[in-house]
PDB file of C-alpha atoms in Angstrom:
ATOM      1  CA  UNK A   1      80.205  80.507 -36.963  1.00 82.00           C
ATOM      2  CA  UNK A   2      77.976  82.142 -34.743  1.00 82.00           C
ATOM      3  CA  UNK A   3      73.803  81.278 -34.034  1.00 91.00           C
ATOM      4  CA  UNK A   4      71.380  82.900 -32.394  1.00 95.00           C
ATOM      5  CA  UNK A   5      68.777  81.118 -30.494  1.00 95.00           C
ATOM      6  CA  UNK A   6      65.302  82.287 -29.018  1.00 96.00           C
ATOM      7  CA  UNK A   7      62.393  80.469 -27.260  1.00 93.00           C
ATOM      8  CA  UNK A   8      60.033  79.414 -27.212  1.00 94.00           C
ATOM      9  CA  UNK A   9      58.860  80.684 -30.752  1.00 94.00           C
ATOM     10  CA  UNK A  10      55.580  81.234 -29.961  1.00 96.00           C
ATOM     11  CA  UNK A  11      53.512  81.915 -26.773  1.00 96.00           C
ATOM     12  CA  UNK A  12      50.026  82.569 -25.762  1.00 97.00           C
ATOM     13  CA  UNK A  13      49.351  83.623 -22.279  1.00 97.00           C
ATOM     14  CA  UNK A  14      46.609  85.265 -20.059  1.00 98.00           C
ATOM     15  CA  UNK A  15      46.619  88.792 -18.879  1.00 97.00           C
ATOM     16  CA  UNK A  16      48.373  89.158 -15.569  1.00 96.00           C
ATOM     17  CA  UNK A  17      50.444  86.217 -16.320  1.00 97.00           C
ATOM     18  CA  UNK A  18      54.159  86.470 -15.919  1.00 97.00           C
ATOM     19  CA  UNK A  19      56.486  86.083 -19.002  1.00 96.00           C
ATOM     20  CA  UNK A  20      59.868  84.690 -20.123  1.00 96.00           C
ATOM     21  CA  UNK A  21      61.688  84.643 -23.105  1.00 97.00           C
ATOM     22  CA  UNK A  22      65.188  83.528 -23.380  1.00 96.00           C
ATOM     23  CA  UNK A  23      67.570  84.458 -26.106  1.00 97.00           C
ATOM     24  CA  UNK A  24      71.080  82.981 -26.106  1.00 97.00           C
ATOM     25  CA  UNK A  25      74.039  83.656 -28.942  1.00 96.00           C
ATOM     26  CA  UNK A  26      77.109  81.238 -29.973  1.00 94.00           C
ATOM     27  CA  UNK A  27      80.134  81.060 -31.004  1.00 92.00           C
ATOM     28  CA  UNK A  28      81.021  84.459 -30.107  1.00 90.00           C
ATOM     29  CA  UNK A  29      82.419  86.673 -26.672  1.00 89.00           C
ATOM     30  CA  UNK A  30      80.973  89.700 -24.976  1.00 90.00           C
ATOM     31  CA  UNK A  31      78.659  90.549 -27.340  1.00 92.00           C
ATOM     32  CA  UNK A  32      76.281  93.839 -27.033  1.00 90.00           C
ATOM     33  CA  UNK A  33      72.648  91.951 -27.029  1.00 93.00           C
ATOM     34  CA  UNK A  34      69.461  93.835 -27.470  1.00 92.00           C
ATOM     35  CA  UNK A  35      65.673  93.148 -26.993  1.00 94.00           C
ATOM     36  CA  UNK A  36      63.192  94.223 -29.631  1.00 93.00           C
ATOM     37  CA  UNK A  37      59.202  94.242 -29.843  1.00 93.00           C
ATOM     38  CA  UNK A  38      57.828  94.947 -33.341  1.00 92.00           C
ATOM     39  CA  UNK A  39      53.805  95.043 -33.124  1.00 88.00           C
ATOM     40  CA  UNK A  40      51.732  93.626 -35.967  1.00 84.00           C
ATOM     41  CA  UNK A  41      52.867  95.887 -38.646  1.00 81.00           C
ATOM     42  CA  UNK A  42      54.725  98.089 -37.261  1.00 84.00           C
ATOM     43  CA  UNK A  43      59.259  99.273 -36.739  1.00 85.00           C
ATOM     44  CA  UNK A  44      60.950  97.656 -34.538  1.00 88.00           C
ATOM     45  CA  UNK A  45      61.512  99.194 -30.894  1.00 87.00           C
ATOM     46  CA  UNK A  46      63.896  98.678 -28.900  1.00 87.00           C
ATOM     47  CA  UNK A  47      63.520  97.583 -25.446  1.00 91.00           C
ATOM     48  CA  UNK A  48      66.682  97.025 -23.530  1.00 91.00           C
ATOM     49  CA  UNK A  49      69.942  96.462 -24.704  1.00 88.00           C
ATOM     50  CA  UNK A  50      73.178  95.475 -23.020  1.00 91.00           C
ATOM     51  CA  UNK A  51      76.895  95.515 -23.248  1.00 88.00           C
ATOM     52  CA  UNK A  52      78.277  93.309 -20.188  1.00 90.00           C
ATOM     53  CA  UNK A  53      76.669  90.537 -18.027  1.00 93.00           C
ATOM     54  CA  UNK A  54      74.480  92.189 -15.438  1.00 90.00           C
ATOM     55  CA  UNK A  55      74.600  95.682 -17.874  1.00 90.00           C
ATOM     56  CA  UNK A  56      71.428  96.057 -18.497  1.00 90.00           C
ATOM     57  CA  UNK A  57      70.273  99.760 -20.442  1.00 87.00           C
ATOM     58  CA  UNK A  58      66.208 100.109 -20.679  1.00 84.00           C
ATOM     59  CA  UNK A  59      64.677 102.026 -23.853  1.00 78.00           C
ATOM     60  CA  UNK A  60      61.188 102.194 -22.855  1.00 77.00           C
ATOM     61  CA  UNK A  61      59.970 102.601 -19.096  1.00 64.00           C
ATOM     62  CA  UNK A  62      57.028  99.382 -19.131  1.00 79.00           C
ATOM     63  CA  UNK A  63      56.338  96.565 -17.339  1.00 89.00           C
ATOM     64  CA  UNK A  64      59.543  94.669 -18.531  1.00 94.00           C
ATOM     65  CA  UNK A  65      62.620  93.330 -17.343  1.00 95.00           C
ATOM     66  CA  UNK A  66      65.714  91.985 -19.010  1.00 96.00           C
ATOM     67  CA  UNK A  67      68.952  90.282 -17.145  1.00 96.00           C
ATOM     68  CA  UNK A  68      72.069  89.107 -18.541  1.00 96.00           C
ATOM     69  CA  UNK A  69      72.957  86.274 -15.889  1.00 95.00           C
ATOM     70  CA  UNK A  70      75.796  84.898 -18.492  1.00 95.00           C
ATOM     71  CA  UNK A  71      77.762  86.573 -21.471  1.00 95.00           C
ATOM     72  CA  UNK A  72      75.862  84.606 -23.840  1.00 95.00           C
ATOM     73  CA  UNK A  73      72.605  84.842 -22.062  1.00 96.00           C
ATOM     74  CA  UNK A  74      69.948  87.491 -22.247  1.00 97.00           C
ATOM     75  CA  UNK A  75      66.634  87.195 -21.020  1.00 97.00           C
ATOM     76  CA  UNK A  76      63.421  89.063 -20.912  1.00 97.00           C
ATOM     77  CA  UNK A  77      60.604  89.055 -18.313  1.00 96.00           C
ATOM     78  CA  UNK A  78      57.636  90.467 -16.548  1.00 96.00           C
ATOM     79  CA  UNK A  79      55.567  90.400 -13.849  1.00 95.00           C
ATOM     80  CA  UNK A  80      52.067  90.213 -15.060  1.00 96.00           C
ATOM     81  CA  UNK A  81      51.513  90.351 -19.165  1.00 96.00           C
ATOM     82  CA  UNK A  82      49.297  93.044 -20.844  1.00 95.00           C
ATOM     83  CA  UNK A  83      47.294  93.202 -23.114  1.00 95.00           C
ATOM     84  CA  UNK A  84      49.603  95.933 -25.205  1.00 92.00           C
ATOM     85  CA  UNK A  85      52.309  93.314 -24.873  1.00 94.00           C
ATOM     86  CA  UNK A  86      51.234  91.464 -27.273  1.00 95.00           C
ATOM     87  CA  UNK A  87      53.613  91.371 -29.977  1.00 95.00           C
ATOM     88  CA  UNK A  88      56.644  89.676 -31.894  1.00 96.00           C
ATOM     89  CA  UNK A  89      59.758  89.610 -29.865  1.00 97.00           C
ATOM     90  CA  UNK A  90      63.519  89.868 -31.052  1.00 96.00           C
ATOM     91  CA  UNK A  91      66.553  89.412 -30.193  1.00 96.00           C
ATOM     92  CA  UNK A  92      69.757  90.522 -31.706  1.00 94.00           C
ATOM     93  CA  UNK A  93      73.409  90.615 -30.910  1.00 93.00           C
ATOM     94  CA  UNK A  94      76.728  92.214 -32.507  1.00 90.00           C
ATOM     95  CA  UNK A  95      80.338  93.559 -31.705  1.00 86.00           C
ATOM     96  CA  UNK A  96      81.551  96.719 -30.481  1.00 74.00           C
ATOM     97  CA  UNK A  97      83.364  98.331 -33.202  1.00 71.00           C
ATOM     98  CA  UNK A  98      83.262 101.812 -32.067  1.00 68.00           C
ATOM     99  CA  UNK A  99      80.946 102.747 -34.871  1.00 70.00           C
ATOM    100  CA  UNK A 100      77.030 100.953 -34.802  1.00 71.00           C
ATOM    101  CA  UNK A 101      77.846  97.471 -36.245  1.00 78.00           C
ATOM    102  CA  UNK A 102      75.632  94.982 -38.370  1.00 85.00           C
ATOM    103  CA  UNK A 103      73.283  93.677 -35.582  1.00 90.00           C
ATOM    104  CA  UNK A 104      72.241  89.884 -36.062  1.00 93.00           C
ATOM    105  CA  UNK A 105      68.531  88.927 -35.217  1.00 95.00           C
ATOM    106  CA  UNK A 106      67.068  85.571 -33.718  1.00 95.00           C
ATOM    107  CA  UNK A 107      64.089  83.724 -35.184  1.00 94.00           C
ATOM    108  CA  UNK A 108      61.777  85.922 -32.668  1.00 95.00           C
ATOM    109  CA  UNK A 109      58.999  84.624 -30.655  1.00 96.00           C
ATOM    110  CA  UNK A 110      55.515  85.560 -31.320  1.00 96.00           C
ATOM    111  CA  UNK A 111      53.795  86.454 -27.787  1.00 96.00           C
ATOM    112  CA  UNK A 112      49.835  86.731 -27.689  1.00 97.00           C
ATOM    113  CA  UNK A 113      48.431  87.595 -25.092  1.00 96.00           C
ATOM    114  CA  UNK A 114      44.380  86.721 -24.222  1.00 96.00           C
TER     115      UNK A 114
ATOM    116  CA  UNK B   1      68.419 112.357 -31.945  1.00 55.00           C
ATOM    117  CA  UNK B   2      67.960 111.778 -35.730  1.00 56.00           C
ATOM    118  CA  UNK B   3      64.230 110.881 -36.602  1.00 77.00           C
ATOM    119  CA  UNK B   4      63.773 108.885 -40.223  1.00 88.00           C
ATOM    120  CA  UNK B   5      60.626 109.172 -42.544  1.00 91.00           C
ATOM    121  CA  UNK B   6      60.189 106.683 -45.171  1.00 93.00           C
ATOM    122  CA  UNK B   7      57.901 105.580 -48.039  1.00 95.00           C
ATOM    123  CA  UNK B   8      54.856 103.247 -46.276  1.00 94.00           C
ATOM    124  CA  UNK B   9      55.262 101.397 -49.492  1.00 97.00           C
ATOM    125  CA  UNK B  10      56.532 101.009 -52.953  1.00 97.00           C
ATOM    126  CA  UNK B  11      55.958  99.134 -56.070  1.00 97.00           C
ATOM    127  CA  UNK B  12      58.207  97.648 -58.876  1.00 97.00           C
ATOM    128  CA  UNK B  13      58.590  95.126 -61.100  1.00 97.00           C
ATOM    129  CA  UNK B  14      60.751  92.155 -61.808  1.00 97.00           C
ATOM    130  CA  UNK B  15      64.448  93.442 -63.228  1.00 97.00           C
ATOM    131  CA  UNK B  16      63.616  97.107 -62.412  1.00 97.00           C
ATOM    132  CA  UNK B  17      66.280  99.203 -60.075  1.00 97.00           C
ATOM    133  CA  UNK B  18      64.465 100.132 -57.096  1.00 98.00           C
ATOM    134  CA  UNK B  19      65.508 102.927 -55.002  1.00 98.00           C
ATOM    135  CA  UNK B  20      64.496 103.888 -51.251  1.00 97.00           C
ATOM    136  CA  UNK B  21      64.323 107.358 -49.564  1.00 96.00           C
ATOM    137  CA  UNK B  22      64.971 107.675 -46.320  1.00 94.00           C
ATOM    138  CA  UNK B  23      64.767 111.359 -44.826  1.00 93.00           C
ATOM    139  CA  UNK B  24      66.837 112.110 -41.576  1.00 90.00           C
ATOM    140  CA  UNK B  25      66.808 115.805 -41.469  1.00 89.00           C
ATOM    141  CA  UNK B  26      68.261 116.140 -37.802  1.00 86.00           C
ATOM    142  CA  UNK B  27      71.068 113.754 -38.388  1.00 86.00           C
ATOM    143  CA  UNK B  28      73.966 114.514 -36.145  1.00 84.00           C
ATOM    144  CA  UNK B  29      77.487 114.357 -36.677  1.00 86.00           C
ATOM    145  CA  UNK B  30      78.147 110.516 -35.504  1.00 81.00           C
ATOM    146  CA  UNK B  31      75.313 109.316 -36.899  1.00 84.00           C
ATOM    147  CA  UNK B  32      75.981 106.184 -39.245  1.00 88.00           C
ATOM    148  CA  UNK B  33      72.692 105.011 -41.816  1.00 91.00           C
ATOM    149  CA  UNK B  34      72.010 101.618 -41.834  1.00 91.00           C
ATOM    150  CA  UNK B  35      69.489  99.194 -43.721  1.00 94.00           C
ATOM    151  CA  UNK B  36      67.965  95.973 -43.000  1.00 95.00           C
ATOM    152  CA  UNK B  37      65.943  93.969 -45.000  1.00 97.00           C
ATOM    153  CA  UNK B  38      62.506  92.070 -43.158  1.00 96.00           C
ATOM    154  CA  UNK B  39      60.637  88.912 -44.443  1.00 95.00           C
ATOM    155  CA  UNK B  40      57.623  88.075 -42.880  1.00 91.00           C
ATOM    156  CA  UNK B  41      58.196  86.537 -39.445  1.00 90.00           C
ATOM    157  CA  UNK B  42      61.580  86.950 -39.588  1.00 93.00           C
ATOM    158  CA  UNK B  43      64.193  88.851 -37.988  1.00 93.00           C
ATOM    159  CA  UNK B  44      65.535  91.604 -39.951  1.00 94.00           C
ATOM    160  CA  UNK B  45      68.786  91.313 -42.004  1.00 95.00           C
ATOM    161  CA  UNK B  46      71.647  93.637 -42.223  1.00 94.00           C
ATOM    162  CA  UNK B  47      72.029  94.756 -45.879  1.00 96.00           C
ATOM    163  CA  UNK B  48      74.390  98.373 -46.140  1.00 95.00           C
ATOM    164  CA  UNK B  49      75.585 101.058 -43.947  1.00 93.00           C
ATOM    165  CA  UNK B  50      77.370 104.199 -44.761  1.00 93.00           C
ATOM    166  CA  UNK B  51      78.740 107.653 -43.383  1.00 93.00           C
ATOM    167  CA  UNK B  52      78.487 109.921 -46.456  1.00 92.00           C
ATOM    168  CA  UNK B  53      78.900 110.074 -50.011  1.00 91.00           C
ATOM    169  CA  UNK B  54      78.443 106.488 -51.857  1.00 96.00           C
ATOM    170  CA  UNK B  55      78.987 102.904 -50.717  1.00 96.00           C
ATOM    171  CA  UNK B  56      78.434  99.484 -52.401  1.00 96.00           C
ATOM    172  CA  UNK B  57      78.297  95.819 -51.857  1.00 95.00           C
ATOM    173  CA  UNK B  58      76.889  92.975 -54.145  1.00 94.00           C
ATOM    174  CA  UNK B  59      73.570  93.114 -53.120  1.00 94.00           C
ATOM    175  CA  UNK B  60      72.792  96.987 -53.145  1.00 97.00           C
ATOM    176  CA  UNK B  61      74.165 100.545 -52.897  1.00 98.00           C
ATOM    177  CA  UNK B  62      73.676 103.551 -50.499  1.00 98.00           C
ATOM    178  CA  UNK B  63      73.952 107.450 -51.697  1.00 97.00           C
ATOM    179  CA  UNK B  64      74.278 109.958 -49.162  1.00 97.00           C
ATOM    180  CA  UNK B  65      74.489 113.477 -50.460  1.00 96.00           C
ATOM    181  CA  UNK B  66      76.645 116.141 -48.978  1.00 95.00           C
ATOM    182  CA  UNK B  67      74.140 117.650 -45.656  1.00 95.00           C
ATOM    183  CA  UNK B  68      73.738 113.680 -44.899  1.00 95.00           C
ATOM    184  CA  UNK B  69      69.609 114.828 -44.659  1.00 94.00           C
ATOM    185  CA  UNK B  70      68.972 111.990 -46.728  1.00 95.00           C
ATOM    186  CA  UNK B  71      69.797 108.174 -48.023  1.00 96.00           C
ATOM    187  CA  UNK B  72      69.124 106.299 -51.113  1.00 98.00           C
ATOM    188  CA  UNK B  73      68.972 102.804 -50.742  1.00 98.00           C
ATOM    189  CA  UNK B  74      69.503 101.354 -54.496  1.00 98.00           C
ATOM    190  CA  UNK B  75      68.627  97.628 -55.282  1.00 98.00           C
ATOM    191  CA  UNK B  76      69.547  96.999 -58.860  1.00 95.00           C
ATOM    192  CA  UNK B  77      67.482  94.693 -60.965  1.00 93.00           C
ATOM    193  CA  UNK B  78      65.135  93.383 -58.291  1.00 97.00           C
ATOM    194  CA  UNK B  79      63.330  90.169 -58.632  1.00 97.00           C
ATOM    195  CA  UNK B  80      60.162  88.556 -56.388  1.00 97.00           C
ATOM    196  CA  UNK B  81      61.921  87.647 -53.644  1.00 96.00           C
ATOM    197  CA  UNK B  82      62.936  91.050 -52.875  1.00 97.00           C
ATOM    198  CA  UNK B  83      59.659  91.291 -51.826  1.00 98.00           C
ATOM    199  CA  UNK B  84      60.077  93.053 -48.036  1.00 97.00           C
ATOM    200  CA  UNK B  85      59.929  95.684 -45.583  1.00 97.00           C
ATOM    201  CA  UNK B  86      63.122  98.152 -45.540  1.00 97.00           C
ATOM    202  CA  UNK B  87      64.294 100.046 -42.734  1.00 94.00           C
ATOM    203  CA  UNK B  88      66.686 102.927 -42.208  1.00 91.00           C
ATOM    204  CA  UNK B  89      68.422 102.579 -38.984  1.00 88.00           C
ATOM    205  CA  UNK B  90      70.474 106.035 -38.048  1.00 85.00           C
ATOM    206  CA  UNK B  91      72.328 106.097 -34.846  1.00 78.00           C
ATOM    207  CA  UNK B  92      75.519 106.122 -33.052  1.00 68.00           C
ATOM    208  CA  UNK B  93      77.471 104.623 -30.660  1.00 59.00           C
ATOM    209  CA  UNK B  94      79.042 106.673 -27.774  1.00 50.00           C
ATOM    210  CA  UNK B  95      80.797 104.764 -25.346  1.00 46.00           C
ATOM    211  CA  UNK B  96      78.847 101.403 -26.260  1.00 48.00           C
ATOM    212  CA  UNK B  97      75.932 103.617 -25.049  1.00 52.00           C
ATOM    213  CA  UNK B  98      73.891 103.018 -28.538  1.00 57.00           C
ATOM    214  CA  UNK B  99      71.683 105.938 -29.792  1.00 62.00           C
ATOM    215  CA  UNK B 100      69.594 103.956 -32.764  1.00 70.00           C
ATOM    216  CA  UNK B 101      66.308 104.762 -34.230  1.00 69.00           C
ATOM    217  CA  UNK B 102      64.497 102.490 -36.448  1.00 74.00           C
ATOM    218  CA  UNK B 103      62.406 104.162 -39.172  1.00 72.00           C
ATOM    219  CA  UNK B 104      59.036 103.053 -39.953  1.00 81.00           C
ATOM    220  CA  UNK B 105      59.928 101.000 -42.489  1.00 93.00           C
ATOM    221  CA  UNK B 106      58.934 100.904 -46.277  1.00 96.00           C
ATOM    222  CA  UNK B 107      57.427  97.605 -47.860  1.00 97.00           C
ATOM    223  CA  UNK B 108      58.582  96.781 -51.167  1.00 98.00           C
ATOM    224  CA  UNK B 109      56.459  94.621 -53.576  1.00 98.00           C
ATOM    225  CA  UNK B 110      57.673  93.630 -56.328  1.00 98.00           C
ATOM    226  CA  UNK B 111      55.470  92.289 -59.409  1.00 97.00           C
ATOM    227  CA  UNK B 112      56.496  89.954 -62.282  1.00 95.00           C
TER     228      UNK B 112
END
């Protein structure tokens, strides 16, 4: 069966401090992987998603980065952290069908930053 | 692309068929609808997608009427731990180059 894993699941960190969250999916190959930020009560929006290792498509123009360095392995990152990035984190992953298929989320990490 | 407007919130009781609204007046042609269901700190989870008319599973329904300008999300006989948030995804897929908006999302409470 397939998992989803994300870490850590919850972060606090400093203005201007620089960010990593790693998101990695079993028992599956090539998935399509995706990047979400849902603030405190709010949708979810999508940040970057990708269909290939080192594929990488960005949503919203922002201080973040996301790499795919394996085919499992997505990962999200910035520079220096602000204060609007504050916010709870997903990841997701699921399988080109052709038509948009059931996406599968990770636990999420909760990101607060001071 | 398609931009959906949901109910902020709804509420219902224990047993009661609930149904969801979703408004997508701009759909285009390769547009699929899509629902997930979202507990509190969770990710959310997949629960029905459809192209038109009516489709079913065992844990809801979706009705799409003819123009597609609309979705009705149906949860028969609810109980409290259908208490959530809702969304209505409607996007496509063109050339794995995914086209999906997430609606606002509609929180559901239900009440014994």
């Amino acid at each position: 069966s397939q998992t989803i894993h994300q870490w850590p699941a919850t972060l606090v960190q400093p203005v201007g401090s620089p960010l990593s969250l790693e998101c990695t999916v079993e028992g599956t190959s090539n998935p399509n992987l995706y990047w979400y930020r849902q603030a405190a009560g709010r949708g979810l929006q999508l940040l970057f998603y990708s269909v290939g290792i080192g594929q990488i498509s960005s949503e919203v123009p922002q201080n973040l980065s996301a790499s795919r360095p394996q085919d499992r392995q997505f990962i999200l990152s910035s520079k220096k952290l602000l204060l609007s990035d504050s916010g709870f984190y997903l990841c997701a992953w699921s399988v080109w069908q052709g038509i948009p298929s059931e996406q599968f989320f990770g636990p999420g990490t909760r990101l607060t930053v001071l | 692309l398609a931009k959906t407007t949901q109910p902020i919130s709804m509420d219902s009781y224990e047993g009661q068929e609930v149904n969801i609204t979703c408004s997508h007046n701009n759909i285009a042609t390769n547009d699929y609808i899509t629902w997930y269901q979202q507990f509190p700190s969770q990710g959310p989870r997949f629960i029905i997608q459809g192209y038109k008319t009516k489709v079913t599973n065992e844990v809801a329904s979706l009705f799409i009427p003819a123009d597609r300008k609309s979705s009705t999300l149906s949860l028969p006989r609810v109980s409290l731990s259908d208490t959530a948030v809702y969304y209505c995804l409607v996007g496509d897929s063109v050339d794995s180059n995914y086209q999906l908006i997430w609606g606002a999302g509609t929180k559901l409470i239900i009440k014994p």
